[in-house]
Tab-separated table of C-alpha atoms in Angstrom:
chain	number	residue	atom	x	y	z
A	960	UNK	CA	-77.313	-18.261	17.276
A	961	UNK	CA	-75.317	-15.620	15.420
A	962	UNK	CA	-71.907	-14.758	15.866
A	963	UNK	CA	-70.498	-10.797	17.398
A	964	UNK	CA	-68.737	-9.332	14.537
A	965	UNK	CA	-65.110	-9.371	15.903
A	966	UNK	CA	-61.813	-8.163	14.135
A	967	UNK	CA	-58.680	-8.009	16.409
A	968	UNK	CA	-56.005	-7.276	14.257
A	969	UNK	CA	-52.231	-8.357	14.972
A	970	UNK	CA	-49.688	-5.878	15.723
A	971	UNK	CA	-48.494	-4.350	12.298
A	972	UNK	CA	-51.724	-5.108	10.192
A	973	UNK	CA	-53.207	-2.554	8.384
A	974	UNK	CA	-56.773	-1.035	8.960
A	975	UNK	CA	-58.763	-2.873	6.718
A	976	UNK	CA	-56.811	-5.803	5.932
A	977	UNK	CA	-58.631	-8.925	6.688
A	978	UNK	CA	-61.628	-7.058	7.366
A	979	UNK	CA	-62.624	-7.028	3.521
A	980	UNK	CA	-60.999	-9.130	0.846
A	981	UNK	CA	-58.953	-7.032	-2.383
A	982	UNK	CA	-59.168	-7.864	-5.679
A	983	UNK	CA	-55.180	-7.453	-5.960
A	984	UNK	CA	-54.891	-9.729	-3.681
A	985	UNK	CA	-56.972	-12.345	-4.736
A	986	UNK	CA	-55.538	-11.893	-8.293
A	987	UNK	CA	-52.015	-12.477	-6.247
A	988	UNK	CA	-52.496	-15.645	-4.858
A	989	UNK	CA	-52.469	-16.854	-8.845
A	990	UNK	CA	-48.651	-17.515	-7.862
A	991	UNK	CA	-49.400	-19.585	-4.357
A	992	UNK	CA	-52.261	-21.939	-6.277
A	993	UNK	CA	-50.218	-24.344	-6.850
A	994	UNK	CA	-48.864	-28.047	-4.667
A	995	UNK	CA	-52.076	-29.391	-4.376
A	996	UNK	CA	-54.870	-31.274	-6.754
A	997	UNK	CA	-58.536	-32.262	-6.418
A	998	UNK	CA	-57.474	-35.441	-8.665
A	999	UNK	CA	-58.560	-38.805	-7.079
A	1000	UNK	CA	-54.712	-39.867	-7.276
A	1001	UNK	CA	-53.133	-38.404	-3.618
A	1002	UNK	CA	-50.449	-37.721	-1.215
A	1003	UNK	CA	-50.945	-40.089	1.688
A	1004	UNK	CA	-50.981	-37.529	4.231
A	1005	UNK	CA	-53.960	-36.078	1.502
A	1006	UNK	CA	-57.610	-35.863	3.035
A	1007	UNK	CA	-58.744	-36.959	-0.876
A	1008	UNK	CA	-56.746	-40.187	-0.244
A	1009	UNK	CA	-57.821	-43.832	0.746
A	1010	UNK	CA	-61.821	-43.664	0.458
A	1011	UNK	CA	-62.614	-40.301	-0.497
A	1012	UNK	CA	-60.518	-41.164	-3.997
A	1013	UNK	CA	-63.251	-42.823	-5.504
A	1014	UNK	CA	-65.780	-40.130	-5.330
A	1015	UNK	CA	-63.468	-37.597	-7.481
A	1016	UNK	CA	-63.837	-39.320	-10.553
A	1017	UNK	CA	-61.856	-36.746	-12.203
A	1018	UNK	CA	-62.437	-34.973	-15.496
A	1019	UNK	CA	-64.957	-37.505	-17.815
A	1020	UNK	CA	-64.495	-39.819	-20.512
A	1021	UNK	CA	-65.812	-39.594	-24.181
A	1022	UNK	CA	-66.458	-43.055	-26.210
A	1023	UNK	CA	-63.846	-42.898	-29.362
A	1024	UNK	CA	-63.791	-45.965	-31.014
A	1025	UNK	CA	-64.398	-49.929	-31.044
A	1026	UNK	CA	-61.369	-51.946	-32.331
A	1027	UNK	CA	-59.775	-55.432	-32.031
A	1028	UNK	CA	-58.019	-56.643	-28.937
A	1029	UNK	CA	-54.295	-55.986	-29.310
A	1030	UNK	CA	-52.029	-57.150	-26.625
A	1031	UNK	CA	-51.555	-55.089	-23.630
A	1032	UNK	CA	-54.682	-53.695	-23.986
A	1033	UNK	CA	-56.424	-53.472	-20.537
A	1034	UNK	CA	-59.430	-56.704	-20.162
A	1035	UNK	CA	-61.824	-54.179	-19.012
A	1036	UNK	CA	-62.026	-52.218	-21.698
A	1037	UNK	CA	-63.442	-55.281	-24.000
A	1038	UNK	CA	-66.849	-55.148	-24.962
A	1039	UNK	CA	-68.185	-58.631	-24.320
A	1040	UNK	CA	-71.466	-58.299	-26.614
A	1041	UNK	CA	-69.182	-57.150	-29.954
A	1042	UNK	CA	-66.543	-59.684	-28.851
A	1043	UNK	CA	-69.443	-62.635	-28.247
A	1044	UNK	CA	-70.966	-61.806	-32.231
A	1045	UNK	CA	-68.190	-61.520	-33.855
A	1046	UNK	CA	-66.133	-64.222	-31.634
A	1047	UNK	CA	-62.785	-61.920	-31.883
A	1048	UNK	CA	-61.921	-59.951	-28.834
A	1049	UNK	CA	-62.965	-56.142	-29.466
A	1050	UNK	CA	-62.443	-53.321	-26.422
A	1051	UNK	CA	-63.694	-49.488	-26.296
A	1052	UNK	CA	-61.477	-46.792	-26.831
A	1053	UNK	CA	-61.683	-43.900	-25.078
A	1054	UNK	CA	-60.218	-40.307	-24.613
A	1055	UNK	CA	-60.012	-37.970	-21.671
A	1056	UNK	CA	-62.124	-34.757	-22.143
A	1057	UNK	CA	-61.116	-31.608	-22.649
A	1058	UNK	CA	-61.737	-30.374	-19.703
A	1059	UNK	CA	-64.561	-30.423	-17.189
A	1060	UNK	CA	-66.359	-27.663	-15.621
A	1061	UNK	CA	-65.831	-26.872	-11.910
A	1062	UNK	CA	-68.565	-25.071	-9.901
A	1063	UNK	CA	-67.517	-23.136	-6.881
A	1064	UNK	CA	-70.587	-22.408	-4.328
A	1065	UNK	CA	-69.315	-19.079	-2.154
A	1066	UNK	CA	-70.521	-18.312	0.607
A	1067	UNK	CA	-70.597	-13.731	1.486
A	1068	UNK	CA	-73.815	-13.830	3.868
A	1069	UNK	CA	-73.891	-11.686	7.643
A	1070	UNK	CA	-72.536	-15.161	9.021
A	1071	UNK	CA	-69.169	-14.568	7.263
A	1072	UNK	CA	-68.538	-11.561	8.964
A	1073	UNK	CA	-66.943	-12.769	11.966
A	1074	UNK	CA	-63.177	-13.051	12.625
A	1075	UNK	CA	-61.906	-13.060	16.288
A	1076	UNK	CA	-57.754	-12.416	14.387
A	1077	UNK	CA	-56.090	-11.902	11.269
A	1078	UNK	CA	-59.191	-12.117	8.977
A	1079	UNK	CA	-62.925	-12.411	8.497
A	1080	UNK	CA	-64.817	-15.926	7.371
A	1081	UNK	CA	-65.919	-14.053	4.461
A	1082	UNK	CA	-62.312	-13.010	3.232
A	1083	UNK	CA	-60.765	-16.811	3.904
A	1084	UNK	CA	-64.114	-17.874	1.596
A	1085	UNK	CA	-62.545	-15.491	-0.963
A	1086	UNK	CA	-59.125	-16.596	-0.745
A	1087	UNK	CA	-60.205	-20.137	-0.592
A	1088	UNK	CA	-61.999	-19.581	-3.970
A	1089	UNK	CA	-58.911	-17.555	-5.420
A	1090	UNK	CA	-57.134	-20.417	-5.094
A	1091	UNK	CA	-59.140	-23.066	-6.299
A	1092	UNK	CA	-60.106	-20.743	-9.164
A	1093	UNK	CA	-56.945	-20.364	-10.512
A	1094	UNK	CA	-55.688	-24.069	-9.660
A	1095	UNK	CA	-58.427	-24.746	-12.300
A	1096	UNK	CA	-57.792	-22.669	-14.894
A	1097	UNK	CA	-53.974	-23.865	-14.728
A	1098	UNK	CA	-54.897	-27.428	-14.904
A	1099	UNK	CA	-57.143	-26.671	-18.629
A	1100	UNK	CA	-60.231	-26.933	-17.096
A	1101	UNK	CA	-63.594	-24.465	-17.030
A	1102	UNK	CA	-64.281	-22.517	-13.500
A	1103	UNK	CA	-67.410	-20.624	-12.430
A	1104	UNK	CA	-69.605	-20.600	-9.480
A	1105	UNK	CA	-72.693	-19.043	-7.422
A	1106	UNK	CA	-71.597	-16.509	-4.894
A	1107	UNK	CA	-74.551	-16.051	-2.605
A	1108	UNK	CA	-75.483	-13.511	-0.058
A	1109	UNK	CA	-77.952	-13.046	1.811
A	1110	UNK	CA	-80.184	-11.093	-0.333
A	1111	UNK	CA	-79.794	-13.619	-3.887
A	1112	UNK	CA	-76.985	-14.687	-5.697
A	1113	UNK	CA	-74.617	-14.145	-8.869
A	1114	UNK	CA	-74.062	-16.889	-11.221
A	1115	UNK	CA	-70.780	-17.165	-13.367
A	1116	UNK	CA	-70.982	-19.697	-16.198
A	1117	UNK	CA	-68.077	-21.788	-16.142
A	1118	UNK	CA	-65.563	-20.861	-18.676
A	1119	UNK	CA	-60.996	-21.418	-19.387
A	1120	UNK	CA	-60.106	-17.932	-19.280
A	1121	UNK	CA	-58.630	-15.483	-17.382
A	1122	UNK	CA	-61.626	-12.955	-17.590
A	1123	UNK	CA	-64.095	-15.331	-16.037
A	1124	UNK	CA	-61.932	-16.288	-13.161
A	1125	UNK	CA	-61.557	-12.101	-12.596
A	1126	UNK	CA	-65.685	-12.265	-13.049
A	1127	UNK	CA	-66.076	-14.514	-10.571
A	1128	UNK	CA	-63.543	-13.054	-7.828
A	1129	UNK	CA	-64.973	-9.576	-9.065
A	1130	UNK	CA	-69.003	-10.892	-7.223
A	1131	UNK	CA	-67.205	-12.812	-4.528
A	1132	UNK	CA	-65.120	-8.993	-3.855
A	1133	UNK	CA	-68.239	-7.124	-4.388
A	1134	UNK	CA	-71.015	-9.599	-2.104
A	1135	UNK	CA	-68.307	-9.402	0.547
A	1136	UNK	CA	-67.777	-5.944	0.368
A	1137	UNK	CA	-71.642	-5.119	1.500
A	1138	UNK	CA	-70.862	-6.991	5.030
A	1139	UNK	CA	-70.472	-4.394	8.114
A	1140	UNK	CA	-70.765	-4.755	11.430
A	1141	UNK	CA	-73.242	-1.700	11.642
A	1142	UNK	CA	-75.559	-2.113	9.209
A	1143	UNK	CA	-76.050	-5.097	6.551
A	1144	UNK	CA	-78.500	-7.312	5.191
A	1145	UNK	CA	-80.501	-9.226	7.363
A	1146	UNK	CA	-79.212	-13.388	7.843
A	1147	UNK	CA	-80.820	-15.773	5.796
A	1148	UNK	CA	-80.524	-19.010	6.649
A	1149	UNK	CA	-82.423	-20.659	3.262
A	1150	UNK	CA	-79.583	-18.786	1.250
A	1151	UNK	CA	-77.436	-22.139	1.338
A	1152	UNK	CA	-80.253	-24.070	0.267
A	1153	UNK	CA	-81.070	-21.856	-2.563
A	1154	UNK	CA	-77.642	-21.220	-4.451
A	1155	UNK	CA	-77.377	-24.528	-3.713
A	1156	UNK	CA	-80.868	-25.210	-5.927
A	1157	UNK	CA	-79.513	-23.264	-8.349
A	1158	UNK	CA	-76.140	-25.315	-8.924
A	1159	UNK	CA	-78.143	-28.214	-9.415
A	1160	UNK	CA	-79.980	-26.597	-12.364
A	1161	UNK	CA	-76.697	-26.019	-13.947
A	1162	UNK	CA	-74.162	-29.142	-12.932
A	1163	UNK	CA	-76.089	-32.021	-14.483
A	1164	UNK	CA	-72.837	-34.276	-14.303
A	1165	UNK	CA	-69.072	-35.068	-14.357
A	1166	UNK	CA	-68.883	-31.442	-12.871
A	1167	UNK	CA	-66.487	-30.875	-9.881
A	1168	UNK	CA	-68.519	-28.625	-7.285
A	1169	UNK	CA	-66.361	-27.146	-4.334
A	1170	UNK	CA	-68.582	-26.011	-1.385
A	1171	UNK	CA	-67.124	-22.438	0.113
A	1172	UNK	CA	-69.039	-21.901	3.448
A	1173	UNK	CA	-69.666	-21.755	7.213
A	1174	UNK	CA	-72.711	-24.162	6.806
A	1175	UNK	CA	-75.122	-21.628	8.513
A	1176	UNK	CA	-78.507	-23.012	7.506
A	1177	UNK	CA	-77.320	-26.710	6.436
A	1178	UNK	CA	-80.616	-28.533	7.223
A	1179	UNK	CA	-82.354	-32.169	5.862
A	1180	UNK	CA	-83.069	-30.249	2.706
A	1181	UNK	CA	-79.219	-28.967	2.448
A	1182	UNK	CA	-78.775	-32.894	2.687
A	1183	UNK	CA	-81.137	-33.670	0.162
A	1184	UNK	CA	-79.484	-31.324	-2.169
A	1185	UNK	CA	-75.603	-32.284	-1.577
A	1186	UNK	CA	-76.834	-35.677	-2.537
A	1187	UNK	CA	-78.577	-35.569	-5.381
A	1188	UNK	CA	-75.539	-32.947	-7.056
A	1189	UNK	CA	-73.018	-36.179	-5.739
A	1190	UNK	CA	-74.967	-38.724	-7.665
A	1191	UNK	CA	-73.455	-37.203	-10.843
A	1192	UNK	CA	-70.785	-35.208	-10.151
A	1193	UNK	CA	-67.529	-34.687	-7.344
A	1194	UNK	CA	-68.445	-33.070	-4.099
A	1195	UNK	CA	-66.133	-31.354	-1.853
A	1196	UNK	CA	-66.776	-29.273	1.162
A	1197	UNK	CA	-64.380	-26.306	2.209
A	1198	UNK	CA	-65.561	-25.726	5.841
A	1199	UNK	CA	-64.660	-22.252	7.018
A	1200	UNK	CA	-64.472	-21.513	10.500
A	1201	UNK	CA	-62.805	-19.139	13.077
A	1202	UNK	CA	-61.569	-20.753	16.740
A	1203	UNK	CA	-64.061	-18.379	18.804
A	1204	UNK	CA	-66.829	-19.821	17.213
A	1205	UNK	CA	-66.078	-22.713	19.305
A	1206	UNK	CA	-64.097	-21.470	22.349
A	1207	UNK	CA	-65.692	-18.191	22.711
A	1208	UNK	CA	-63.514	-17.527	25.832
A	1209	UNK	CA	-64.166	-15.714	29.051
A	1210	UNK	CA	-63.583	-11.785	27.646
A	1211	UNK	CA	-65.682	-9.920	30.451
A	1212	UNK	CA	-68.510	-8.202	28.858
A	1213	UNK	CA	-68.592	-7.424	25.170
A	1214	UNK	CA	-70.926	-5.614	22.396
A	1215	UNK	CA	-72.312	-7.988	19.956
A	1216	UNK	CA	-73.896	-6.576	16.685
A	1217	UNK	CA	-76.166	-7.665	14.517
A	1218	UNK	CA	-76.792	-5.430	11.494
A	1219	UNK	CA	-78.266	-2.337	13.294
A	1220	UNK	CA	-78.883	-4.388	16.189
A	1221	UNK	CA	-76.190	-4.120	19.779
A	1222	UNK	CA	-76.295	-6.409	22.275
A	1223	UNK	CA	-73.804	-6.071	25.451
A	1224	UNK	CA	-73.159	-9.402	26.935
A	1225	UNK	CA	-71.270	-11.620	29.800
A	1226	UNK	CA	-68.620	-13.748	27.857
A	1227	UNK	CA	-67.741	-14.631	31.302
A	1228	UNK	CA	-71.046	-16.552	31.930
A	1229	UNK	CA	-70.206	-20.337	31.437
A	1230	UNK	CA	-74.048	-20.591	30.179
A	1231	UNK	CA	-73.505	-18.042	27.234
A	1232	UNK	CA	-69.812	-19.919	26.443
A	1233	UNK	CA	-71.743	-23.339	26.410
A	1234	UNK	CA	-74.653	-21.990	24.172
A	1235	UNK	CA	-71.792	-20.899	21.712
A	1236	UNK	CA	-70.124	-23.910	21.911
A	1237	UNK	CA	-73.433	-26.302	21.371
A	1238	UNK	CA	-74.530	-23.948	18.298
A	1239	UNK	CA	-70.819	-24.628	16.305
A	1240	UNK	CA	-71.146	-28.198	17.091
A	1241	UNK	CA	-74.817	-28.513	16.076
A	1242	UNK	CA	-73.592	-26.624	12.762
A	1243	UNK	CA	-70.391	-28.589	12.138
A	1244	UNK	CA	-72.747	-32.227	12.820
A	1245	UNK	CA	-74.443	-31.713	9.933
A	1246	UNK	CA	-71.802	-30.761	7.387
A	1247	UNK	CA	-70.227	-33.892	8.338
A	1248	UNK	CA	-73.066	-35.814	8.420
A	1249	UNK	CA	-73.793	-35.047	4.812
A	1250	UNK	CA	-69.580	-35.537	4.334
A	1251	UNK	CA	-69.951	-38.677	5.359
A	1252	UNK	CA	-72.998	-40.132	3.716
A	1253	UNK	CA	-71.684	-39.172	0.595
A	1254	UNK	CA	-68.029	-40.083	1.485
A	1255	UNK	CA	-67.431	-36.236	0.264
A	1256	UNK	CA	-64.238	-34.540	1.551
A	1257	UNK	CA	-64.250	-32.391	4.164
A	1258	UNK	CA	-61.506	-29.828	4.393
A	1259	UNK	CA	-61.302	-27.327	7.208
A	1260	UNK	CA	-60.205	-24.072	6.899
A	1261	UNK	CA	-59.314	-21.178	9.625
A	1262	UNK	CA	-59.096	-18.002	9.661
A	1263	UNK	CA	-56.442	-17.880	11.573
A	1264	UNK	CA	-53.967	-19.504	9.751
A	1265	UNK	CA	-52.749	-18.407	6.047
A	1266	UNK	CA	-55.533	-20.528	3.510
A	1267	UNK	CA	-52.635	-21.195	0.873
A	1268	UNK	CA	-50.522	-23.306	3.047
A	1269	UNK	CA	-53.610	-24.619	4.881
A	1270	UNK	CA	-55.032	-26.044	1.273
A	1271	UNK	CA	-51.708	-27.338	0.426
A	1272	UNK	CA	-51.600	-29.315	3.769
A	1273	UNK	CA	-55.044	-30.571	3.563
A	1274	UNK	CA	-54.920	-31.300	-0.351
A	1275	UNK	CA	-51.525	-31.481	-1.600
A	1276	UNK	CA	-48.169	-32.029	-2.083
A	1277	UNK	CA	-44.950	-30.052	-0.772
A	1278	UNK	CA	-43.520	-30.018	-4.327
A	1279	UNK	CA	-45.980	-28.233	-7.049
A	1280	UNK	CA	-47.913	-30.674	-8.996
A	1281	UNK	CA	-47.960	-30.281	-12.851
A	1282	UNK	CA	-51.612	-31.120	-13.037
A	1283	UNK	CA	-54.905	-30.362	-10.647
């Protein structure tokens, strides 16, 4: 079941805001990505801590040299077969890379444009991509992504520089900006599936890949996918949702649209509340069905709430970390 398309905007907002998300503003929230990390080493109160750690293996490790044992050298690091020939302890040296690249899957279909206050799914997918975007290029490493619609997809190679972050927030501002209420391309529920085919092509491994989306369409074959991408690399979901997609609330009669499409209906039928209710849950089942199979972090994000400070609750610490 689809969603109405529902704005109600607070006293004092502006008409517009929330509605569609602004380049300005996404280039803005540069200054709030900060006081969290996707590193395996957490906060406590971090949903990356305990178990989830040891999926986010962090950025890779390149071979550098073989040398003799010297005290204080860590015993797992020796290299039994060199050590057993030449009958003197020898370990493996080696060096952090660079950097790594990190792949951000964003989500701009017809199912993003819902938002019972404050802001649209689509527009917390943007800011939630904003963030991590620049988070990454602060920390040294390559960003890029797949922003999908429903009608294909935009890849951005990942890349350390400014000018590919602004590429990448430029086709999540421009998917998002073809959503409307009135008229729009029809939903497609493959369109998860298929950006999701095309990250695979392109993160073979070590890769960090950040799932932006509602999960409209996550099926066995969404499973199937998450999987085989968290063989090699770190998997995290960001699971964007608004309240009224599960407590739809007895409102007396409203229009829903889709696209073209009106329908007037009875909020205040307990049938049409349920049918709401079971369609979330169904959707929110699998996500964490494939979160937990994979022991992939799950992070939930409103859009009622502001996405910096929900991030740095979910991910981070109170004080800005140096590193991501």
């Amino acid at each position: 079941m689809e969603f109405p398309r529902v704005s109600q905007r607070p006293p004092g907002q502006a008409a517009g805001d929330g509605i569609h998300a602004a380049l300005d503003d996404l280039v803005r929230l540069r200054f709030k990505a900060q006081g969290f990390s996707f590193l395996p080493r957490q906060p406590v109160h971090s949903v990356l801590a305990g178990r989830h750690a040891s999926r986010l293996r962090g950025r890779g490790l390149n071979f550098e040299e073989l040398r003799a044992y010297l005290p204080g050298d860590d015993i797992r690091t020796i290299d039994w077969k060199v050590t057993a020939r030449t009958r003197e302890p020898h370990v493996r040296v080696y060096t952090e890379e660079r950097d790594r690249a990190v792949w951000l899957l964003v989500d701009q279909r017809m199912s993003m444009f819902f938002g019972s206050r404050v802001r649209m799914k689509s527009v917390t997918a943007a800011e939630a991509t904003a963030l991590s975007a620049w988070r990454v290029l602060a920390a040294g490493d390559r960003v890029g992504g797949v922003v999908f619609g429903d009608e294909g997809h935009d890849i951005v190679t990942p890349h350390r520089s400014e000018d590919r972050v602004m590429q990448l927030l430029g086709r999540v501002v421009a998917r998002g900006g073809v959503l409307s209420a009135g008229t729009g391309p029809a939903p497609n529920a493959r369109a998860l599936n298929e950006a999701l085919a095309t990250v695979e092509q392109h993160a073979k491994h070590d890769c960090l890949v950040v799932l932006i989306t509602d999960g409209f369409g996550a099926d066995e074959e969404t499973r199937r996918r998450v999987g085989r991408l968290a063989q090699h690399n770190d998997v995290l979901t960001v699971f964007v949702f608004d309240p009224m997609e599960r407590d739809l609330g007895d409102h007396g009669r409203l229009v829903f649209s889709e696209g073209g499409a009106q329908l007037e209906a009875d909020t205040g039928s307990r049938r049409l509340r349920e049918a709401f209710a079971t369609a979330f849950d169904e959707r929110v089942d699998v996500m964490r069905r494939v979160s937990r199979r994979y022991e992939m972090p799950w992070l939930p994000v409103q859009t009622t709430h502001g996405v910096a400070e929900q991030v740095r609750e979910l991910l981070g610490h109170h004080q800005p970390a140096p590193r991501r």
